[in-house]
């Protein structure tokens, strides 16, 4: 349909959508009153918008609500969950009675949407992330040559989040014509009016600056809403922003435009008054208690075995570089892989993949939050996203990673340049907290290879693995420790030095494995054999197996890591030993404990206490 | 000086600044060649801009380079550090020879700027944070009624970061006329051209949309640079954006506008050729090796004792609410306190402070990254900033917190709504990783009160304490456990139940202390007395003291926390026991291990395994 040939929606259509909007408002109020908490007024400002999207614009099969063939809807302002649940109910995904179970312990209809609910692709509720998720869905659809359109409803409060503007730039730059943003500008935040209140022209200028086709409408005038949705659909070559002036609590006199109603349900009496004003009561039968939770969430698709990694014996290769080779090998056998980099592809080496598969690579520019949420959108479409930047800059997207876990998403993140071993660039570029933060993500996998072979094999494992997978790569070149036939199970570790006489166990990962090996050789020559463990999989951890190794050395263990002392390998091992009921009779934990600065990699590894010399000394203290 | 009365800079002035710019370029190249790494071309694009700011626009005392009376300079594009160091040297802060120690182990002139260096207020190098820091400096100056102006140089690559636009909105909204952004638009990122390359009008539209007085100039035409700086100075009622079209590697034919030169020093031969082209050689004597590091960094100013907290005996008060009362009490005796909230002041209760001291409160809107970096700017001026949002949303600003630590900044962060005990809102609003991420910040203090008294006293302690201080507050009301005379040393914990017959130690914090007390009462009645510890200070931790308590119960310990199992109280305790050489013979760690969902607080605390019932069972397993 082209813009010129569009027929205006009929009066009957407009009236039908208006009635739907009223039902969404009323159900939102009823559900939050029943729950005793929630955000009814945030739903009411969006009712006509959501009704127009769901019942006029979207192609959507309620029996297959997450189908990649249908259009997709993302409620970025997740606290308006009831209006989405009401729309799903009206569409027939589940009965209206289910909406009344909102926020109950046993209901999949949580306070904020998650993909447990049919029709939801990503969890929302941490604001400002939905447009990025939508962009990921949109580029995934484009890669699939699917006609899918993506609709994202954002609130005006959340447009203060920088991520919205990262996403807007990204969408504009890549001319995502299949992406429509609908802004519910109700002018009221949680605690006071929003920054721009109803100055709609500011929003128009901002989105036009980002390359959007932007228009301002009255968000409660259904004719305007439908016409705008039609124009959006007809727009070619750019994403669209429908900027809707709305009223929080629209339709009810004592709520409309009133402060101090954010996140508050109506009392039963207030609800009765509100329904009277709206002129609609809905008689909802008791809920039968059947769960409508999605049974199948996207899983990484299987793929045939890629070629083996190929390095000459004796090579020294940085694990960060091996990551790039691995991506390329996987890309040859798995067309679902999509890589995205935060303007560092020449440091993280995803450029090796890009050169081989340019259509499967996106430049994410320096916008890590958007990059991670785009990956969530891609994963929701069944893609296998790999996103990379320096490990320290993934900290920038930590809330997005947290939300990805709540989204039950399958995303792969590679952080390069970990630890003091990066050298001269100094602490702003050194990740010293990444193991801690990625370990503290639900059901995450945290991998930390020490050589190119393990880096490649672990990258392969990520592509097959669900959940949040994190690969920590290092800047320096390191000699190969393994051959291509070595297996790297998850969980697992490698015992690189072992004897029946071991006086202690030294556990490292990444560059500290190489320091541990140097120390072990020196200690052996001094008559103190030690066991050396490469803990390439930091999470999950096989607590019994680790405990068995430590017990074999009479509980004497030295853990050494290029990371702060908190939350990394040391604490992972101590927790594992406690879990296994094993005493670490004598332990030493070598980690970075002072603020590092610039210097040569070797200088820093030594100065900050994690070099072979320090391992030898620590073993000497306990063994 | 008003805009109309400004005299144009003389030809001699222009020539002098041009010569300064050449010196900055040449020194940047020389220093990076000497270091063998660094970003000379990123310095060269900014040379005229930095020269104009330092030697024409700024009031700046090189003998007191961080004086709050002087103008301030923030190099947001921190990788251009050498051009800043060269400017500081030319201004007389340290000799030119010192610039040649760039990136050496023993030099304070690191790869990216930190406040170890005189004249630097905040560490940069994670991109996109400088404008927020500048905004913090600017509002601090305004509060002090100081004529200080703040100049922030940003790169175009980093303008892809959403935080830049959070900061721009913030600066525009608060009409920061004392804040000038200078954008070095050299069109080349690290890995490829930037998104908008030299489309200067896009940047102009974007900054104008944010309320800036924006103009586009040729960043290598010194007359234009100086005129723009004059106009910026004369602008009233809005921040200014000088958008400078520049060339990366400007001035040297084989570098200018060339890709693949990012972050690469010139060889000695290339340097010789470059200096010949520029027509300037600088003879720098050997560096005497004297350190010019700042000896005194800002510390929180002392203040007289505030009034005591005041609650009726038997009261139940949420720790989040107590935080607000404490801020108000501190505000009465400490005029340096500034609070900022991410549009949740009515949930975190900083609105109590706002009502008392509206001139010391800033609405940060929903933009956590900007909020934290603004706090860093405020702290650099000697303010005592307290920033708050839901604890889970501080994850959004984790990179900014990381950089605050590298900045040796003194900031106070309060995160409310921790854990599953928030109830119905669901996991997107539950902080379950905040202890892990804040523990993994260098030299941080992590506090987690269990009642209103301890929350108030710990908030007082934060205002006196340097570094990154984090307070974790809870949503539910909890009964008072302490009276106003109780002291809460850092590190420290409270033993709430104790007998000589204790069969185990139960360690909790926050709401789990209350569960532990319930469990202890029940266990005691069953003939199994247990010790109960309120670990209100999670970091630092007094390892020996904790170990002594655990040893007193024969090494039997149950740790219970409303947090993921990784990186929180459990691992802190296990690490402390290992450090103290104490065996936890038998331990149980109760933490959240499955993805939570909505429900009532008590339902969730029980369902996710951290209620009194589970503590009783865990003690039963080991004691």
Coordinates of N, CA and C in Angstrom, one line a residue, chain A residues 473-603:
Chain A
X473 N 38.3 -12.2 26.9 CA 39.6 -12.5 26.2 C 40.6 -11.5 26.6
X474 N 41.9 -11.8 26.3 CA 43.0 -11.0 26.8 C 43.7 -10.4 25.6
X475 N 44.4 -9.3 25.9 CA 45.1 -8.5 24.9 C 46.4 -9.2 24.4
X476 N 47.2 -9.7 25.4 CA 48.6 -10.2 25.0 C 48.5 -11.5 24.2
X477 N 49.5 -11.7 23.4 CA 49.6 -13.0 22.7 C 50.1 -14.0 23.8
X478 N 49.5 -15.2 23.7 CA 49.9 -16.2 24.7 C 50.2 -17.5 23.9
X479 N 51.2 -18.3 24.3 CA 51.5 -19.5 23.6 C 50.3 -20.5 23.7
X480 N 50.2 -21.4 22.7 CA 49.2 -22.4 22.7 C 49.5 -23.4 23.8
X481 N 48.5 -23.8 24.5 CA 48.6 -24.8 25.6 C 47.9 -26.1 25.2
X482 N 47.1 -26.0 24.2 CA 46.2 -27.2 23.8 C 46.3 -27.5 22.3
X483 N 45.9 -28.7 21.9 CA 45.8 -29.0 20.5 C 44.4 -29.0 20.1
X484 N 44.1 -29.1 18.9 CA 42.7 -29.0 18.4 C 41.8 -30.1 18.9
X485 N 42.4 -31.2 19.3 CA 41.5 -32.3 19.8 C 41.1 -32.2 21.2
X486 N 41.6 -31.3 21.9 CA 41.2 -31.1 23.3 C 39.8 -30.7 23.4
X487 N 39.1 -31.3 24.4 CA 37.7 -30.9 24.6 C 37.6 -30.0 25.8
X488 N 36.6 -29.1 25.8 CA 36.5 -28.1 26.9 C 35.0 -28.1 27.4
X489 N 34.7 -29.2 28.2 CA 33.3 -29.2 28.7 C 33.0 -28.1 29.6
X490 N 31.7 -27.8 29.7 CA 31.1 -26.7 30.6 C 30.2 -27.4 31.5
X491 N 30.4 -27.4 32.8 CA 31.6 -26.9 33.5 C 32.8 -27.7 33.3
X492 N 33.9 -27.2 33.7 CA 35.1 -28.0 33.5 C 36.4 -27.1 33.7
X493 N 37.5 -27.8 33.9 CA 38.8 -27.1 34.0 C 39.8 -28.1 33.5
X494 N 41.0 -27.7 33.3 CA 42.1 -28.5 32.9 C 43.2 -28.6 33.9
X495 N 43.7 -29.8 34.2 CA 44.8 -29.9 35.1 C 46.1 -30.0 34.2
X496 N 46.9 -29.0 34.3 CA 48.1 -28.9 33.4 C 49.4 -29.4 34.0
X497 N 49.4 -29.4 35.3 CA 50.6 -30.1 36.0 C 50.0 -30.9 37.1
X498 N 50.5 -32.1 37.3 CA 49.9 -32.9 38.3 C 51.0 -34.0 38.7
X499 N 51.1 -34.2 40.0 CA 51.9 -35.4 40.4 C 51.3 -35.9 41.7
X500 N 51.6 -37.0 42.1 CA 51.1 -37.5 43.4 C 51.7 -36.8 44.6
X501 N 52.8 -36.0 44.3 CA 53.4 -35.4 45.5 C 53.1 -33.9 45.6
X502 N 52.0 -33.5 44.8 CA 51.8 -32.0 44.8 C 51.5 -31.4 46.2
X503 N 52.2 -30.4 46.4 CA 52.2 -29.7 47.7 C 51.1 -28.6 47.8
X504 N 50.6 -28.2 46.7 CA 49.6 -27.2 46.6 C 49.0 -27.2 45.2
X505 N 47.8 -26.6 45.1 CA 47.1 -26.4 43.8 C 47.2 -25.0 43.5
X506 N 47.6 -24.6 42.3 CA 47.5 -23.3 41.8 C 46.4 -23.2 40.8
X507 N 45.4 -22.3 41.0 CA 44.3 -22.2 40.1 C 44.4 -20.8 39.5
X508 N 44.4 -20.8 38.2 CA 44.4 -19.5 37.4 C 43.5 -19.7 36.2
X509 N 43.4 -18.6 35.5 CA 42.7 -18.6 34.2 C 43.3 -17.5 33.3
X510 N 43.2 -17.6 32.0 CA 43.7 -16.6 31.2 C 45.2 -16.4 31.4
X511 N 45.7 -15.2 31.4 CA 47.1 -15.0 31.5 C 47.7 -15.6 32.8
X512 N 47.0 -15.7 33.8 CA 47.6 -16.2 35.1 C 47.9 -17.7 35.0
X513 N 47.3 -18.4 34.0 CA 47.7 -19.8 33.8 C 49.1 -19.9 33.4
X514 N 49.5 -18.9 32.5 CA 50.9 -18.9 32.0 C 51.8 -18.6 33.2
X515 N 51.4 -17.7 34.0 CA 52.3 -17.3 35.2 C 52.3 -18.6 36.1
X516 N 51.2 -19.3 36.3 CA 51.2 -20.4 37.2 C 52.1 -21.5 36.6
X517 N 52.1 -21.7 35.3 CA 53.0 -22.7 34.7 C 54.5 -22.4 35.0
X518 N 54.8 -21.1 34.8 CA 56.2 -20.6 35.0 C 56.6 -20.9 36.5
X519 N 55.6 -20.6 37.4 CA 55.9 -20.8 38.8 C 56.0 -22.3 39.1
X520 N 55.2 -23.1 38.5 CA 55.2 -24.5 38.8 C 56.6 -25.1 38.4
X521 N 57.1 -24.6 37.2 CA 58.4 -25.2 36.8 C 59.5 -24.8 37.7
X522 N 59.4 -23.5 38.2 CA 60.4 -23.1 39.2 C 60.3 -23.8 40.5
X523 N 59.0 -24.0 40.9 CA 58.8 -24.7 42.2 C 59.2 -26.2 42.1
X524 N 59.0 -26.8 41.0 CA 59.4 -28.2 40.8 C 60.9 -28.3 40.9
X525 N 61.6 -27.4 40.3 CA 63.0 -27.4 40.3 C 63.6 -27.2 41.7
X526 N 62.7 -26.6 42.5 CA 63.1 -26.4 44.0 C 62.6 -27.5 44.8
X527 N 62.0 -28.5 44.2 CA 61.5 -29.7 45.0 C 60.1 -29.5 45.6
X528 N 59.3 -28.5 45.1 CA 58.0 -28.3 45.6 C 57.0 -28.5 44.4
X529 N 56.6 -29.7 44.1 CA 55.7 -29.8 42.9 C 54.3 -29.3 43.3
X530 N 53.7 -28.6 42.3 CA 52.4 -28.1 42.5 C 51.5 -28.5 41.3
X531 N 50.2 -28.6 41.6 CA 49.2 -28.9 40.6 C 48.8 -27.5 40.0
X532 N 48.6 -27.5 38.7 CA 48.2 -26.3 38.0 C 46.9 -26.5 37.3
X533 N 45.9 -25.6 37.6 CA 44.6 -25.8 37.0 C 44.3 -24.5 36.2
X534 N 43.8 -24.8 35.0 CA 43.3 -23.8 34.1 C 41.8 -23.8 34.2
X535 N 41.2 -22.8 35.0 CA 39.8 -22.8 35.2 C 39.1 -22.0 34.1
X536 N 39.1 -22.6 32.9 CA 38.6 -21.9 31.7 C 37.2 -21.6 31.8
X537 N 36.4 -22.4 32.6 CA 35.0 -22.1 32.8 C 34.8 -21.7 34.3
X538 N 34.6 -20.4 34.4 CA 34.5 -19.8 35.8 C 33.1 -20.0 36.3
X539 N 32.1 -20.1 35.5 CA 30.8 -20.4 35.9 C 30.0 -21.1 34.7
X540 N 29.3 -22.2 34.9 CA 29.2 -22.9 36.2 C 30.5 -23.5 36.6
X541 N 30.6 -23.9 37.8 CA 31.8 -24.5 38.3 C 31.4 -25.9 38.9
X542 N 32.3 -26.9 38.6 CA 32.0 -28.2 39.2 C 32.7 -28.3 40.6
X543 N 31.9 -27.9 41.6 CA 32.4 -27.7 42.9 C 33.1 -29.0 43.4
X544 N 32.5 -30.2 43.2 CA 33.1 -31.4 43.7 C 34.5 -31.7 43.1
X545 N 34.5 -31.4 41.8 CA 35.8 -31.7 41.1 C 36.9 -30.8 41.5
X546 N 36.5 -29.5 41.7 CA 37.5 -28.5 42.1 C 38.0 -28.9 43.5
X547 N 37.0 -29.3 44.4 CA 37.3 -29.6 45.8 C 38.2 -30.9 45.8
X548 N 38.0 -31.8 44.9 CA 38.8 -33.0 44.9 C 40.3 -32.7 44.6
X549 N 40.5 -31.7 43.7 CA 41.9 -31.4 43.4 C 42.5 -30.7 44.6
X550 N 41.8 -29.8 45.2 CA 42.3 -29.1 46.4 C 42.6 -30.1 47.5
X551 N 41.7 -31.0 47.7 CA 41.9 -32.0 48.7 C 43.2 -32.8 48.5
X552 N 43.4 -33.1 47.2 CA 44.6 -33.9 46.8 C 45.9 -33.3 47.3
X553 N 45.8 -32.0 47.4 CA 47.0 -31.2 47.9 C 46.8 -30.8 49.3
X554 N 46.1 -31.6 50.1 CA 45.9 -31.3 51.5 C 45.3 -30.0 51.8
X555 N 44.4 -29.5 50.9 CA 43.7 -28.3 51.1 C 44.5 -27.0 50.9
X556 N 45.7 -27.2 50.3 CA 46.5 -26.0 50.1 C 46.3 -25.4 48.7
X557 N 45.8 -24.2 48.6 CA 45.4 -23.7 47.3 C 45.8 -22.2 47.2
X558 N 46.4 -21.9 46.0 CA 46.7 -20.5 45.6 C 45.8 -20.2 44.4
X559 N 45.1 -19.2 44.5 CA 44.2 -18.7 43.4 C 44.8 -17.4 42.9
X560 N 45.0 -17.3 41.6 CA 45.6 -16.1 41.0 C 44.8 -15.6 39.8
X561 N 44.4 -14.3 39.9 CA 43.6 -13.8 38.8 C 43.9 -12.4 38.5
X562 N 43.7 -12.0 37.2 CA 43.9 -10.6 36.7 C 42.5 -9.9 36.8
X563 N 42.1 -9.6 38.1 CA 40.8 -9.2 38.4 C 40.8 -8.7 39.8
X564 N 39.9 -7.8 40.2 CA 39.8 -7.5 41.6 C 39.6 -8.7 42.5
X565 N 39.8 -8.6 43.7 CA 39.7 -9.8 44.6 C 38.2 -10.2 44.8
X566 N 37.3 -9.3 44.5 CA 35.9 -9.5 44.8 C 35.2 -10.1 43.6
X567 N 34.5 -11.2 43.8 CA 33.5 -11.7 42.9 C 34.1 -12.5 41.7
X568 N 35.4 -12.7 41.7 CA 36.1 -13.4 40.5 C 36.3 -14.8 40.8
X569 N 37.5 -15.3 40.3 CA 37.8 -16.7 40.4 C 38.1 -17.1 41.9
X570 N 38.7 -16.2 42.6 CA 39.0 -16.6 44.0 C 37.7 -16.9 44.8
X571 N 36.8 -16.0 44.7 CA 35.5 -16.2 45.5 C 34.7 -17.3 44.9
X572 N 34.8 -17.5 43.6 CA 34.1 -18.6 43.0 C 34.6 -20.0 43.5
X573 N 35.9 -20.0 43.7 CA 36.6 -21.2 44.2 C 36.2 -21.4 45.7
X574 N 36.4 -20.3 46.5 CA 36.0 -20.4 47.9 C 34.6 -20.9 48.1
X575 N 33.7 -20.4 47.3 CA 32.3 -20.7 47.5 C 32.1 -22.2 47.0
X576 N 32.8 -22.6 46.0 CA 32.7 -24.0 45.6 C 33.2 -25.0 46.7
X577 N 34.3 -24.6 47.3 CA 34.9 -25.4 48.3 C 33.9 -25.5 49.5
X578 N 33.3 -24.4 49.9 CA 32.3 -24.4 50.9 C 31.2 -25.3 50.6
X579 N 30.7 -25.2 49.4 CA 29.6 -26.0 48.9 C 29.9 -27.5 49.0
X580 N 31.1 -27.8 48.6 CA 31.6 -29.2 48.6 C 31.9 -29.7 50.0
X581 N 31.9 -28.8 51.0 CA 32.2 -29.2 52.3 C 33.7 -29.4 52.5
X582 N 34.5 -28.8 51.7 CA 36.0 -29.1 51.7 C 36.7 -27.9 52.4
X583 N 37.6 -28.2 53.2 CA 38.3 -27.1 53.9 C 39.5 -26.7 53.0
X584 N 39.6 -25.4 52.8 CA 40.9 -24.9 52.2 C 41.8 -24.6 53.4
X585 N 42.5 -25.6 53.8 CA 43.2 -25.4 55.1 C 44.1 -24.2 55.0
X586 N 44.8 -24.1 53.9 CA 45.7 -22.9 53.8 C 45.5 -22.4 52.4
X587 N 45.2 -21.1 52.3 CA 44.9 -20.6 50.9 C 45.6 -19.2 50.8
X588 N 45.9 -18.9 49.6 CA 46.3 -17.5 49.3 C 45.6 -17.1 48.0
X589 N 45.1 -15.9 48.0 CA 44.4 -15.4 46.9 C 45.1 -14.2 46.3
X590 N 45.7 -14.4 45.2 CA 46.4 -13.3 44.5 C 45.5 -12.6 43.5
X591 N 45.2 -11.4 43.7 CA 44.3 -10.6 42.8 C 44.8 -9.2 42.8
X592 N 44.2 -8.4 41.9 CA 44.6 -6.9 41.9 C 43.9 -6.2 43.1
X593 N 44.6 -5.6 43.9 CA 44.0 -5.0 45.1 C 44.3 -3.5 45.2
X594 N 45.2 -3.0 44.3 CA 45.4 -1.5 44.3 C 45.0 -1.0 43.0
X595 N 44.7 0.3 42.9 CA 44.3 0.9 41.6 C 45.5 0.8 40.7
X596 N 45.4 0.1 39.5 CA 46.5 0.1 38.6 C 46.7 1.4 37.9
X597 N 47.7 1.4 37.1 CA 48.0 2.6 36.3 C 48.7 2.1 35.0
X598 N 49.2 3.0 34.2 CA 49.9 2.6 33.0 C 51.2 1.9 33.2
X599 N 51.7 1.2 32.3 CA 52.9 0.5 32.3 C 53.0 -0.6 31.3
X600 N 54.1 -1.3 31.2 CA 54.1 -2.4 30.3 C 53.4 -3.6 30.9
X601 N 52.7 -4.4 30.0 CA 52.0 -5.6 30.6 C 52.7 -6.4 31.6
X602 N 54.0 -6.8 31.3 CA 54.7 -7.6 32.3 C 55.0 -6.8 33.6
X603 N 55.3 -5.6 33.4 CA 55.6 -4.7 34.6 C 54.3 -4.7 35.5

